[in-house]
CSV table of C-alpha atoms and ligand atoms in Angstrom, one decimal:
chain,number,residue,atom,x,y,z
A,1188,UNK,CA,0.0,0.0,0.0
A,1189,UNK,CA,1.3,3.5,-0.8
A,1190,UNK,CA,1.2,6.5,1.5
A,1191,UNK,CA,-2.2,8.1,1.8
A,1192,UNK,CA,-0.5,11.5,1.6
A,1193,UNK,CA,1.0,10.8,-1.8
A,1194,UNK,CA,-0.7,12.7,-4.6
A,1195,UNK,CA,-0.4,12.6,-8.4
A,1196,UNK,CA,-0.8,15.5,-10.8
A,1197,UNK,CA,-0.3,16.4,-14.5
A,1198,UNK,CA,2.2,19.2,-14.7
A,1199,UNK,CA,3.1,21.3,-17.7
A,1200,UNK,CA,6.2,23.2,-18.4
A,1201,UNK,CA,7.6,25.4,-21.2
A,1202,UNK,CA,10.8,24.2,-22.9
A,1203,UNK,CA,11.2,27.6,-24.6
A,1204,UNK,CA,11.4,29.5,-21.3
A,1205,UNK,CA,14.8,30.2,-19.8
A,1206,UNK,CA,13.2,29.4,-16.4
A,1207,UNK,CA,11.9,25.8,-16.0
A,1208,UNK,CA,8.7,26.0,-13.9
A,1209,UNK,CA,6.3,23.2,-13.5
A,1210,UNK,CA,2.6,24.2,-13.3
A,1211,UNK,CA,-0.2,21.8,-12.2
A,1212,UNK,CA,-2.7,21.5,-15.0
A,1213,UNK,CA,-5.9,23.0,-13.9
A,1214,UNK,CA,-8.2,22.1,-16.8
A,1215,UNK,CA,-9.4,25.7,-17.2
A,1216,UNK,CA,-9.6,26.9,-20.8
A,1217,UNK,CA,-7.8,30.1,-19.8
A,1218,UNK,CA,-4.7,28.1,-18.9
A,1219,UNK,CA,-4.7,26.2,-22.2
A,1220,UNK,CA,-2.9,28.6,-24.5
A,1221,UNK,CA,0.1,26.3,-24.8
A,1222,UNK,CA,-2.1,23.3,-25.8
A,1223,UNK,CA,-4.2,25.2,-28.4
A,1224,UNK,CA,-3.7,27.1,-31.6
A,1225,UNK,CA,-3.3,30.3,-29.5
A,1226,UNK,CA,0.3,29.3,-28.8
A,1227,UNK,CA,1.3,31.2,-32.0
A,1228,UNK,CA,0.6,34.4,-30.0
A,1229,UNK,CA,3.2,33.5,-27.4
A,1230,UNK,CA,6.3,35.7,-27.4
A,1231,UNK,CA,8.6,32.9,-26.1
A,1232,UNK,CA,7.5,30.5,-28.9
A,1233,UNK,CA,7.9,33.1,-31.6
A,1234,UNK,CA,11.6,33.6,-30.5
A,1235,UNK,CA,12.3,30.0,-31.4
A,1236,UNK,CA,11.7,28.1,-34.6
A,1237,UNK,CA,10.5,24.6,-35.1
A,1238,UNK,CA,10.6,23.0,-38.6
A,1239,UNK,CA,7.2,21.3,-38.5
A,1240,UNK,CA,5.2,23.0,-35.9
A,1241,UNK,CA,1.8,21.5,-35.0
A,1242,UNK,CA,-1.1,23.9,-35.5
A,1243,UNK,CA,-3.0,22.6,-32.5
A,1244,UNK,CA,-0.4,22.9,-29.7
A,1245,UNK,CA,2.9,24.5,-29.0
A,1246,UNK,CA,5.9,22.3,-29.8
A,1247,UNK,CA,7.7,23.6,-26.7
A,1248,UNK,CA,4.9,22.6,-24.4
A,1249,UNK,CA,5.7,19.6,-22.3
A,1250,UNK,CA,3.4,17.6,-20.0
A,1251,UNK,CA,4.3,14.9,-17.5
A,1252,UNK,CA,2.8,12.9,-14.7
A,1253,UNK,CA,4.3,13.6,-11.3
A,1254,UNK,CA,3.8,12.6,-7.7
A,1255,UNK,CA,4.2,14.8,-4.6
A,1256,UNK,CA,3.7,14.7,-0.9
A,1257,UNK,CA,0.6,16.6,0.1
A,1258,UNK,CA,1.8,16.9,3.7
A,1259,UNK,CA,5.3,18.4,3.0
A,1260,UNK,CA,5.7,22.1,3.8
A,1261,UNK,CA,7.3,22.6,0.3
A,1262,UNK,CA,5.8,20.9,-2.7
A,1263,UNK,CA,8.4,19.0,-4.7
A,1264,UNK,CA,7.3,17.2,-7.9
A,1265,UNK,CA,8.9,13.9,-8.6
A,1266,UNK,CA,8.6,12.2,-12.0
A,1267,UNK,CA,6.1,9.4,-11.7
A,1268,UNK,CA,8.5,6.7,-12.9
A,1269,UNK,CA,11.1,7.6,-10.2
A,1270,UNK,CA,8.5,7.0,-7.5
A,1271,UNK,CA,7.7,3.4,-8.3
A,1272,UNK,CA,10.1,2.0,-5.7
A,1273,UNK,CA,10.4,4.9,-3.3
A,1274,UNK,CA,9.3,5.1,0.3
A,1275,UNK,CA,6.1,7.0,-0.5
A,1276,UNK,CA,4.9,4.4,-3.0
A,1277,UNK,CA,5.5,1.3,-0.8
A,1278,UNK,CA,4.8,0.0,2.7
A,1279,UNK,CA,8.0,1.9,3.7
A,1280,UNK,CA,5.9,5.0,4.1
A,1281,UNK,CA,4.9,3.8,7.5
A,1282,UNK,CA,8.4,4.8,8.7
A,1283,UNK,CA,8.4,8.3,7.3
A,1284,UNK,CA,8.7,11.1,9.8
A,1285,UNK,CA,6.0,13.2,8.2
A,1286,UNK,CA,3.6,10.2,7.9
A,1287,UNK,CA,4.1,9.2,11.5
A,1288,UNK,CA,3.5,12.8,12.7
A,1289,UNK,CA,0.4,13.2,10.6
A,1290,UNK,CA,-1.0,9.8,11.3
A,1291,UNK,CA,-0.5,10.6,15.0
A,1292,UNK,CA,1.1,7.2,15.7
A,1293,UNK,CA,4.5,6.6,17.2
A,1294,UNK,CA,5.0,3.1,16.1
A,1295,UNK,CA,4.0,1.9,12.6
A,1296,UNK,CA,0.9,-0.3,12.7
A,1297,UNK,CA,0.7,-3.7,11.1
A,1298,UNK,CA,-0.9,-4.2,7.6
A,1299,UNK,CA,-4.1,-5.9,6.8
A,1300,UNK,CA,-3.5,-9.7,7.1
A,1301,UNK,CA,-0.9,-9.2,9.9
A,1302,UNK,CA,-1.6,-10.2,13.5
A,1303,UNK,CA,-4.1,-7.9,15.3
A,1304,UNK,CA,-2.5,-4.6,16.2
A,1305,UNK,CA,-1.7,-5.5,19.8
A,1306,UNK,CA,1.3,-4.5,21.9
A,1307,UNK,CA,2.0,-6.9,24.8
A,1308,UNK,CA,3.6,-5.7,27.9
A,1309,UNK,CA,6.6,-7.5,29.4
A,1310,UNK,CA,7.0,-5.9,32.8
A,1311,UNK,CA,6.7,-2.4,31.3
A,1312,UNK,CA,8.5,-3.2,28.1
A,1313,UNK,CA,6.2,-2.9,25.0
A,1314,UNK,CA,6.3,-6.0,22.7
A,1315,UNK,CA,4.3,-5.3,19.5
A,1316,UNK,CA,2.9,-8.6,18.4
A,1317,UNK,CA,3.5,-8.0,14.6
A,1318,UNK,CA,7.3,-7.6,15.1
A,1319,UNK,CA,9.9,-10.4,15.1
A,1320,UNK,CA,12.5,-10.2,17.8
A,1321,UNK,CA,16.1,-11.5,17.8
A,1322,UNK,CA,18.2,-12.5,20.8
A,1323,UNK,CA,20.5,-9.5,20.0
A,1324,UNK,CA,17.6,-7.2,21.1
A,1325,UNK,CA,16.9,-6.2,17.5
A,1326,UNK,CA,13.4,-6.3,15.9
A,1327,UNK,CA,12.3,-7.0,12.3
A,1328,UNK,CA,9.1,-5.8,10.5
A,1329,UNK,CA,8.4,-7.3,7.1
A,1330,UNK,CA,5.6,-5.8,4.9
A,1331,UNK,CA,3.7,-7.7,2.3
A,1332,UNK,CA,5.6,-5.9,-0.5
A,1333,UNK,CA,8.8,-7.3,0.9
A,1334,UNK,CA,10.1,-4.1,2.4
A,1335,UNK,CA,11.5,-4.7,5.8
A,1336,UNK,CA,12.8,-2.5,8.7
A,1337,UNK,CA,15.1,-3.4,11.6
A,1338,UNK,CA,15.8,-1.6,14.8
A,1339,UNK,CA,16.6,-2.2,18.5
A,1340,UNK,CA,13.9,-3.2,20.9
A,1341,UNK,CA,12.4,-1.1,23.7
A,1342,UNK,CA,14.2,-3.3,26.3
A,1343,UNK,CA,17.7,-2.4,25.0
A,1344,UNK,CA,16.6,1.2,24.4
A,1345,UNK,CA,15.5,1.5,28.0
A,1346,UNK,CA,18.7,-0.1,29.4
A,1347,UNK,CA,20.9,2.2,27.4
A,1348,UNK,CA,19.0,5.4,28.1
A,1349,UNK,CA,19.9,8.3,25.8
A,1350,UNK,CA,22.1,7.4,22.9
A,1351,UNK,CA,24.8,9.9,22.1
A,1352,UNK,CA,25.8,8.7,18.6
A,1353,UNK,CA,24.8,6.1,16.0
A,1354,UNK,CA,27.3,4.8,13.4
A,1355,UNK,CA,26.3,2.4,10.7
A,1356,UNK,CA,28.7,-0.5,10.1
A,1357,UNK,CA,26.7,-1.8,7.1
A,1358,UNK,CA,24.8,0.5,4.8
A,1359,UNK,CA,24.1,-1.4,1.5
A,1360,UNK,CA,24.0,-4.9,0.1
A,1361,UNK,CA,23.4,-8.3,1.4
A,1362,UNK,CA,24.8,-8.1,5.0
A,1363,UNK,CA,24.0,-8.8,8.6
A,1364,UNK,CA,22.9,-5.3,9.6
A,1365,UNK,CA,25.1,-3.8,12.3
A,1366,UNK,CA,25.5,-0.4,13.9
A,1367,UNK,CA,27.6,1.0,16.7
A,1368,UNK,CA,25.7,2.9,19.4
A,1369,UNK,CA,27.6,5.2,21.7
A,1370,UNK,CA,26.4,5.8,25.2
A,1371,UNK,CA,28.7,8.2,27.1
A,1372,UNK,CA,32.2,6.5,26.7
A,1373,UNK,CA,30.9,3.1,25.8
A,1374,UNK,CA,30.6,1.8,22.2
A,1375,UNK,CA,28.1,-1.1,21.7
A,1376,UNK,CA,27.8,-3.0,18.5
A,1377,UNK,CA,24.3,-4.2,17.8
A,1378,UNK,CA,23.7,-6.6,15.0
A,1379,UNK,CA,20.8,-8.4,13.4
A,1380,UNK,CA,21.6,-12.1,13.2
A,1381,UNK,CA,20.3,-12.9,9.6
A,1382,UNK,CA,21.6,-11.5,6.3
A,1383,UNK,CA,19.3,-8.9,4.7
A,1384,UNK,CA,19.5,-7.0,1.4
A,1385,UNK,CA,20.0,-3.6,2.9
A,1386,UNK,CA,18.6,-0.7,0.8
A,1387,UNK,CA,19.0,2.2,3.2
A,1388,UNK,CA,19.7,3.4,6.8
A,1389,UNK,CA,18.0,5.9,9.0
A,1390,UNK,CA,20.2,8.9,8.3
A,1391,UNK,CA,18.2,11.1,10.7
A,1392,UNK,CA,19.7,9.2,13.6
A,1393,UNK,CA,23.1,10.8,12.9
A,1394,UNK,CA,21.6,14.2,13.7
A,1395,UNK,CA,19.2,13.1,16.4
A,1396,UNK,CA,20.4,9.8,17.9
A,1397,UNK,CA,18.1,10.3,20.9
A,1398,UNK,CA,15.1,9.3,18.8
A,1399,UNK,CA,16.4,5.7,18.9
A,1400,UNK,CA,15.6,5.5,22.6
A,1401,UNK,CA,12.6,7.8,22.4
A,1402,UNK,CA,10.7,5.8,19.7
A,1403,UNK,CA,12.6,2.4,19.2
A,1404,UNK,CA,9.8,0.8,17.1
A,1405,UNK,CA,9.1,3.9,14.9
A,1406,UNK,CA,11.3,6.9,14.2
A,1407,UNK,CA,14.2,5.1,15.8
A,1408,UNK,CA,14.4,2.4,13.1
A,1409,UNK,CA,18.0,1.6,11.9
A,1410,UNK,CA,17.9,-0.3,8.6
A,1411,UNK,CA,15.6,-0.7,5.6
A,1412,UNK,CA,15.8,-3.7,3.4
A,1413,UNK,CA,14.0,-5.8,0.9
A,1414,UNK,CA,13.0,-9.5,1.0
A,1415,UNK,CA,13.1,-11.3,-2.3
A,1416,UNK,CA,11.3,-14.4,-1.0
A,1417,UNK,CA,7.8,-12.8,-1.1
A,1418,UNK,CA,5.9,-16.0,-1.6
A,1419,UNK,CA,6.0,-16.8,2.1
A,1420,UNK,CA,5.1,-13.3,3.3
A,1421,UNK,CA,3.7,-11.8,5.4
A,1422,UNK,CA,2.9,-14.5,8.0
A,1423,UNK,CA,5.1,-17.4,7.0
A,1424,UNK,CA,8.7,-18.0,7.8
A,1425,UNK,CA,11.5,-16.9,5.5
A,1426,UNK,CA,15.2,-17.3,6.1
A,1427,UNK,CA,15.1,-13.7,7.4
A,1428,UNK,CA,13.0,-14.8,10.4
A,1429,UNK,CA,15.1,-17.9,11.2
A,1430,UNK,CA,15.8,-18.0,15.0
A,1431,UNK,CA,13.5,-15.1,15.7
A,1432,UNK,CA,10.4,-14.9,18.0
A,1433,UNK,CA,7.2,-13.0,18.0
A,1434,UNK,CA,3.8,-12.9,19.8
A,1435,UNK,CA,3.5,-14.7,23.1
A,1436,UNK,CA,6.9,-16.4,22.7
A,1437,UNK,CA,8.6,-13.0,22.3
A,1438,UNK,CA,6.8,-11.6,25.3
A,1439,UNK,CA,7.8,-14.5,27.5
A,1440,UNK,CA,11.4,-14.2,26.3
A,1441,UNK,CA,11.4,-10.5,27.1
A,1442,UNK,CA,10.3,-11.2,30.6
A,1443,UNK,CA,13.2,-13.7,31.0
A,1444,UNK,CA,15.5,-11.0,29.7
A,1445,UNK,CA,14.2,-8.7,32.4
A,1446,UNK,CA,15.2,-11.3,35.0
A,1447,UNK,CA,18.6,-11.8,33.4
A,1448,UNK,CA,19.2,-8.0,33.4
A,1449,UNK,CA,18.3,-7.8,37.0
A,1450,UNK,CA,20.8,-10.5,37.8
A,1451,UNK,CA,23.5,-8.8,35.8
A,1452,UNK,CA,22.9,-5.5,37.4
A,1453,UNK,CA,23.0,-7.0,40.9
A,1454,UNK,CA,26.3,-8.7,40.2
A,1455,UNK,CA,27.7,-5.4,38.8
A,1456,UNK,CA,26.5,-3.6,41.9
A,1457,UNK,CA,28.2,-6.1,44.2
A,1458,UNK,CA,31.5,-5.8,42.3
A,1459,UNK,CA,31.3,-1.9,42.4
A,1460,UNK,CA,29.9,-1.1,45.8
A,1461,UNK,CA,30.2,-4.4,47.6
A,1462,UNK,CA,26.4,-4.6,48.0
A,1463,UNK,CA,23.6,-6.0,45.9
A,1464,UNK,CA,20.8,-3.7,44.6
A,1465,UNK,CA,17.7,-3.4,46.6
A,1466,UNK,CA,15.5,-6.3,45.4
A,1467,UNK,CA,12.2,-4.7,44.5
A,1468,UNK,CA,11.6,-7.3,41.8
A,1469,UNK,CA,11.3,-4.8,39.0
A,1470,UNK,CA,13.7,-3.9,36.2
A,1471,UNK,CA,16.7,-1.7,37.0
A,1472,UNK,CA,16.1,2.0,36.4
A,1473,UNK,CA,16.1,3.2,32.8
A,1474,UNK,CA,19.6,4.3,31.5
A,1475,UNK,CA,21.4,1.6,33.6
A,1476,UNK,CA,24.4,1.6,31.3
A,1477,UNK,CA,25.0,5.3,31.9
A,1478,UNK,CA,25.2,4.9,35.6
A,1479,UNK,CA,27.9,2.2,35.6
A,1480,UNK,CA,31.7,2.6,35.4
A,1481,UNK,CA,33.2,2.1,31.9
A,1482,UNK,CA,34.4,-1.5,32.5
A,1483,UNK,CA,31.1,-2.6,34.1
A,1484,UNK,CA,29.1,-0.9,31.4
A,1485,UNK,CA,31.1,-2.8,28.7
A,1486,UNK,CA,30.8,-6.1,30.5
A,1487,UNK,CA,27.0,-5.8,31.1
A,1488,UNK,CA,26.3,-4.7,27.5
A,1489,UNK,CA,28.4,-7.5,26.1
A,1490,UNK,CA,26.6,-10.1,28.1
A,1491,UNK,CA,23.2,-8.6,27.2
A,1492,UNK,CA,23.9,-8.4,23.5
A,1493,UNK,CA,25.7,-11.7,23.2
A,1494,UNK,CA,24.2,-14.0,20.5
A,1495,UNK,CA,26.6,-16.8,21.2
A,1496,UNK,CA,23.9,-18.8,23.0
A,1497,UNK,CA,20.9,-17.9,20.8
A,1498,UNK,CA,19.5,-21.4,20.7
A,1499,UNK,CA,19.6,-21.8,24.5
A,1500,UNK,CA,18.1,-18.4,25.0
A,1501,UNK,CA,15.3,-19.0,22.5
A,1502,UNK,CA,14.7,-22.7,23.5
B,885,LIG,S1,7.0,12.1,2.3
B,885,LIG,FE1,6.1,10.7,3.9
B,885,LIG,S2,4.1,11.6,4.3
B,885,LIG,FE2,4.8,12.4,2.3
B,885,LIG,S3,3.9,11.1,0.7
B,885,LIG,FE3,6.0,10.3,1.2
B,885,LIG,S4,5.8,8.8,2.8
B,885,LIG,FE4,3.9,10.0,2.7
């Protein structure tokens, strides 16, 4: 499905004019000098010569079909052919900043045919049921047209707190998507476990890395890609979803991860201060990584993101 804010229009332009200006065709007769015999009265056309001019319309009159975003503050016409695979013309529009702002939704909602738009709660961590989750705390959304998006889950975003910098390790091609997130003086490499044909990255995160923690399932997405194996989409398994979880299984896993984080934080607390954290049973406070000394922050994040024991962790 394409973006509901995408519009099409016929535009006309004058190739005899020194200034190329595209004007939306209104259909009023008054606008139609270029497309009628009246073009012979046009000063710009008389300045130029054409060997076999048509009597019915100006030879320098050009018309084309364009698309544009009706919600953008400045209208920019894009040739229709260039739009065929763009974000606006595909399911990818659900991750557009403008679309998310106007649709008044923070996280992209699932498409028709996907599981009901429900977001489970794992001890305060949202777990959207239409997303696939990897043990590296990354998520995957696959649309019916094969466009997919990848980001980090709300659990990791909460544990890291504010992100100071995002650097993309992989940007194009068939790769295991990976990015380095910097939190204070700690660099963490997050990677998605399965190869994806990456078509783009969320460049807005370079200027505003905080959006990753603010909206991990929406504006904070990291990678965009395409799945060739469309036959088994959207609900079936593809190689892309090997080893991933979603729905109730993902929620249960997220709860176990909460307990694991609690244990890791308590062990770190004992090493640093010689005492365990007060056991209130909940998750450690948001931004835990920021509060730890460098070595402990590195150790905890490594253990948290380790994918060496995926099978045990997802068994
Ligand atoms: S720029 Fe965004 S809101 Fe505008 S048409 Fe494209 S996807 Fe939709």
